CSV table of C-alpha atoms in Angstrom, one decimal:
chain,number,residue,atom,x,y,z
A,1,MET,CA,-65.5,-49.6,95.5
A,2,SER,CA,-61.8,-48.7,95.8
A,3,ASP,CA,-59.2,-50.5,93.8
A,4,GLN,CA,-57.7,-52.0,96.9
A,5,ARG,CA,-61.0,-53.4,98.1
A,6,THR,CA,-61.7,-54.6,94.5
A,7,ILE,CA,-58.4,-56.4,94.3
A,8,ASP,CA,-58.7,-57.8,97.8
A,9,GLY,CA,-62.2,-59.1,96.8
A,10,VAL,CA,-61.0,-60.7,93.6
A,11,LEU,CA,-58.1,-62.4,95.4
A,12,ALA,CA,-60.7,-63.7,98.0
A,13,GLY,CA,-62.8,-65.2,95.2
A,14,ASP,CA,-65.5,-62.6,95.2
A,15,GLN,CA,-67.3,-62.8,91.9
A,16,GLN,CA,-68.9,-59.4,92.3
A,17,ALA,CA,-65.5,-57.8,92.8
A,18,TRP,CA,-64.3,-59.4,89.6
A,19,ASP,CA,-67.4,-58.3,87.7
A,20,ALA,CA,-66.9,-54.8,89.0
A,21,LEU,CA,-63.3,-54.8,87.8
A,22,VAL,CA,-64.2,-56.2,84.4
A,23,ALA,CA,-67.1,-53.7,84.0
A,24,ARG,CA,-64.9,-50.8,84.9
A,25,PHE,CA,-62.0,-51.5,82.6
A,26,THR,CA,-63.3,-53.6,79.6
A,27,GLY,CA,-64.5,-50.6,77.6
A,28,PRO,CA,-61.3,-48.6,78.0
A,29,LEU,CA,-59.2,-51.7,77.2
A,30,TRP,CA,-61.1,-52.1,73.9
A,31,SER,CA,-60.3,-48.5,73.1
A,32,VAL,CA,-56.7,-49.1,73.7
A,33,VAL,CA,-56.4,-52.2,71.5
A,34,ARG,CA,-58.5,-50.6,68.7
A,35,ALA,CA,-55.9,-48.0,68.3
A,36,TYR,CA,-53.6,-50.7,66.9
A,37,ASP,CA,-55.8,-51.3,63.9
A,38,LEU,CA,-56.4,-54.9,64.7
A,39,SER,CA,-59.1,-57.1,63.2
A,40,PRO,CA,-62.1,-57.6,65.6
A,41,ALA,CA,-60.8,-61.1,66.4
A,42,ASP,CA,-57.3,-59.9,67.2
A,43,ALA,CA,-58.7,-57.0,69.3
A,44,ALA,CA,-60.7,-59.5,71.2
A,45,ASP,CA,-57.6,-61.7,71.7
A,46,ALA,CA,-55.7,-58.7,72.9
A,47,VAL,CA,-58.3,-57.8,75.5
A,48,GLN,CA,-58.6,-61.4,76.6
A,49,GLY,CA,-54.9,-61.7,76.8
A,50,THR,CA,-54.8,-58.6,79.0
A,51,TRP,CA,-57.3,-60.2,81.4
A,52,LEU,CA,-55.3,-63.4,81.4
A,53,ARG,CA,-52.1,-61.6,82.3
A,54,LEU,CA,-53.9,-59.9,85.2
A,55,VAL,CA,-55.2,-63.3,86.5
A,56,GLU,CA,-51.6,-64.6,86.2
A,57,SER,CA,-50.1,-61.5,88.0
A,58,LEU,CA,-52.9,-60.4,90.4
A,59,HIS,CA,-51.2,-61.8,93.5
A,60,THR,CA,-48.1,-59.8,92.7
A,61,ILE,CA,-49.9,-56.4,92.4
A,62,ARG,CA,-48.2,-54.1,94.9
A,63,ASP,CA,-50.2,-50.9,94.3
A,64,PRO,CA,-53.9,-51.7,93.5
A,65,ASP,CA,-54.5,-48.1,92.8
A,66,ARG,CA,-52.3,-48.5,89.7
A,67,ILE,CA,-54.3,-51.4,88.3
A,68,GLY,CA,-55.7,-49.2,85.5
A,69,PRO,CA,-52.4,-48.1,84.1
A,70,TRP,CA,-51.1,-51.7,84.5
A,71,LEU,CA,-54.0,-53.0,82.5
A,72,PHE,CA,-53.6,-50.3,79.7
A,73,THR,CA,-49.9,-51.0,79.4
A,74,THR,CA,-50.5,-54.7,79.2
A,75,ALA,CA,-53.3,-54.2,76.6
A,76,ARG,CA,-50.9,-52.1,74.5
A,77,ARG,CA,-48.3,-54.8,74.7
A,78,GLU,CA,-50.7,-57.5,73.7
A,79,ALA,CA,-52.1,-55.5,70.8
A,80,ALA,CA,-48.6,-54.6,69.6
A,81,LEU,CA,-47.6,-58.3,69.7
A,82,LEU,CA,-50.7,-59.3,67.7
A,83,GLY,CA,-50.1,-56.5,65.2
A,84,ARG,CA,-46.5,-57.6,64.6
A,85,ARG,CA,-47.6,-61.2,64.2
A,86,HIS,CA,-49.9,-60.2,61.3
A,87,ARG,CA,-47.3,-57.9,59.7
A,88,GLY,CA,-45.0,-60.9,59.5
A,89,GLU,CA,-42.4,-59.7,61.9
A,90,ARG,CA,-40.4,-62.2,63.9
A,91,LEU,CA,-42.1,-62.8,67.2
A,92,VAL,CA,-41.1,-64.4,70.4
A,93,ALA,CA,-42.3,-68.0,70.3
A,94,ASP,CA,-45.0,-69.2,72.7
A,95,PRO,CA,-43.6,-70.7,75.9
A,96,ALA,CA,-45.6,-73.8,75.0
A,97,ASP,CA,-43.1,-74.4,72.3
A,98,ALA,CA,-40.4,-74.9,74.9
A,99,GLU,CA,-42.6,-77.4,76.6
A,100,GLN,CA,-42.9,-79.4,73.4
A,101,ALA,CA,-39.2,-79.2,72.7
A,102,ARG,CA,-38.2,-80.5,76.1
A,103,ALA,CA,-40.8,-83.2,76.0
A,104,ALA,CA,-39.4,-84.5,72.7
A,105,PRO,CA,-37.2,-87.6,73.2
A,106,ALA,CA,-33.5,-86.9,72.7
A,107,ASP,CA,-31.9,-88.5,69.7
A,108,PRO,CA,-29.1,-90.7,71.2
A,109,TRP,CA,-27.0,-90.4,68.0
A,110,GLN,CA,-26.9,-86.6,67.9
A,111,SER,CA,-24.3,-86.3,70.6
A,112,HIS,CA,-21.3,-87.1,68.3
A,113,GLY,CA,-22.4,-90.7,68.0
A,114,ASP,CA,-21.9,-91.5,71.7
A,115,PRO,CA,-25.1,-92.9,73.2
A,116,ALA,CA,-23.8,-92.6,76.8
A,117,LEU,CA,-23.2,-88.9,76.2
A,118,ALA,CA,-26.6,-88.5,74.8
A,119,VAL,CA,-28.2,-90.1,77.8
A,120,LEU,CA,-26.2,-87.8,80.2
A,121,THR,CA,-27.1,-84.8,78.1
A,122,ALA,CA,-30.8,-85.7,78.1
A,123,ASP,CA,-30.7,-86.3,81.9
A,124,GLU,CA,-29.1,-83.0,82.5
A,125,GLY,CA,-31.8,-81.3,80.4
A,126,ARG,CA,-34.5,-83.1,82.2
A,127,ARG,CA,-33.1,-82.1,85.6
A,128,LEU,CA,-32.7,-78.5,84.4
A,129,TRP,CA,-36.3,-78.2,83.3
A,130,GLU,CA,-37.6,-79.9,86.5
A,131,ALA,CA,-35.8,-77.2,88.4
A,132,VAL,CA,-37.3,-74.5,86.2
A,133,ASP,CA,-40.7,-76.0,86.8
A,134,GLU,CA,-40.2,-75.6,90.6
A,135,MET,CA,-39.3,-71.9,90.3
A,136,HIS,CA,-41.8,-69.1,91.0
A,137,GLU,CA,-42.8,-66.5,88.4
A,138,PRO,CA,-41.4,-64.6,86.6
A,139,CYS,CA,-38.4,-67.0,86.5
A,140,ARG,CA,-40.3,-69.9,85.2
A,141,SER,CA,-41.8,-68.0,82.3
A,142,LEU,CA,-38.5,-66.2,81.7
A,143,PHE,CA,-36.5,-69.4,81.2
A,144,ARG,CA,-39.2,-71.0,79.0
A,145,LEU,CA,-39.3,-67.9,76.9
A,146,MET,CA,-35.5,-67.7,76.6
A,147,ALA,CA,-35.5,-71.4,75.5
A,148,SER,CA,-38.3,-71.0,72.9
A,149,ALA,CA,-36.9,-67.9,71.4
A,150,PRO,CA,-33.1,-67.8,71.7
A,151,ASP,CA,-32.7,-65.1,69.1
A,152,ALA,CA,-35.2,-62.7,70.6
A,153,GLY,CA,-34.0,-59.4,71.8
A,154,VAL,CA,-34.3,-58.0,75.3
A,155,ARG,CA,-37.1,-55.7,74.4
A,156,GLN,CA,-39.1,-58.5,72.8
A,157,LEU,CA,-38.5,-60.8,75.8
A,158,ALA,CA,-39.3,-58.1,78.3
A,159,GLY,CA,-42.5,-57.1,76.5
A,160,ARG,CA,-43.7,-60.7,76.3
A,161,LEU,CA,-43.1,-61.0,80.0
A,162,GLY,CA,-44.9,-57.8,80.7
A,163,MET,CA,-41.9,-56.0,82.2
A,164,PRO,CA,-39.9,-52.9,81.4
A,165,SER,CA,-36.8,-53.6,79.2
A,166,GLY,CA,-34.6,-52.2,82.0
A,167,SER,CA,-35.9,-54.8,84.4
A,168,TYR,CA,-35.2,-57.8,82.2
A,169,GLY,CA,-31.5,-58.0,82.7
A,170,PRO,CA,-31.5,-57.8,86.5
A,171,THR,CA,-34.5,-60.2,86.7
A,172,ARG,CA,-32.7,-62.6,84.5
A,173,GLY,CA,-29.6,-62.4,86.7
A,174,ARG,CA,-31.6,-63.1,89.8
A,175,CYS,CA,-33.4,-66.0,88.2
A,176,LEU,CA,-30.1,-67.5,86.9
A,177,ASN,CA,-28.6,-67.2,90.4
A,178,ARG,CA,-31.7,-69.0,91.9
A,179,LEU,CA,-31.5,-71.7,89.3
A,180,ARG,CA,-27.8,-72.2,89.9
A,181,THR,CA,-28.4,-72.5,93.6
A,182,MET,CA,-31.2,-75.0,93.1
A,183,LEU,CA,-29.0,-77.2,90.7
A,184,THR,CA,-26.0,-77.0,93.1
A,185,ALA,CA,-28.2,-78.1,95.9
A,186,GLN,CA,-29.5,-81.0,93.8
A,187,GLU,CA,-26.0,-82.1,93.0
A,188,ALA,CA,-25.0,-82.0,96.7
A,189,THR,CA,-27.9,-84.3,97.6
A,190,PRO,CA,-27.1,-87.9,97.0
C-alpha cells in the first residue's frame, strides 16, 4: 500500500490503513528512541508521543511519501525532550499549564490595589484566550506554549511544536497578525 493511499485511508477512518501504518513504522520508531538511552517507560512515552503528534498533524501532511522521515524526526524530538527532562534541564512547560493559569481566578488586589483595573485586566485576558481557543493550529498551540514557558528559547519552542527553528519566527508573526485581526474585529463589534 502506498503512503498516499495509507494516509487517505487513515483520514477516512480505515482501521486497516492505520494498523498498516503502525505496523510499518513502530519498529523503526523504537530504534530511533532507543538511541537516546531512555528508560523503557520513557522510550514507550516517546513512541506514543510520536503517534500522538501524527494524529494531531495528519490532516496537515502535504507529502504522504515523506511520512517516514516526519515520524523519525518527531520521534527524535520526543526522545530528546524526555532525555533532557531526566537530566534536569529546563524544559518547555506543558501547554496544559497555560490552561490552568488562565483558568485561575484573578486576584483583584494585584493590579495596584485597584479592583476596577483588576476586573478589566481579567476580562482582557479572558477575551484574549477565547480568541486563541478559536484559532487553528499551529497558532493555538504556539500561544499556549509561549504563555506557559515565557523564558524558553526559539529552538525549544520550535522543537516542542514539531517545526524547524527557522519556521518558528515567521509562524509566530503570522499567528500574531491573525490574533490581532481577530481582537480588532471583536472590538469593532458592539
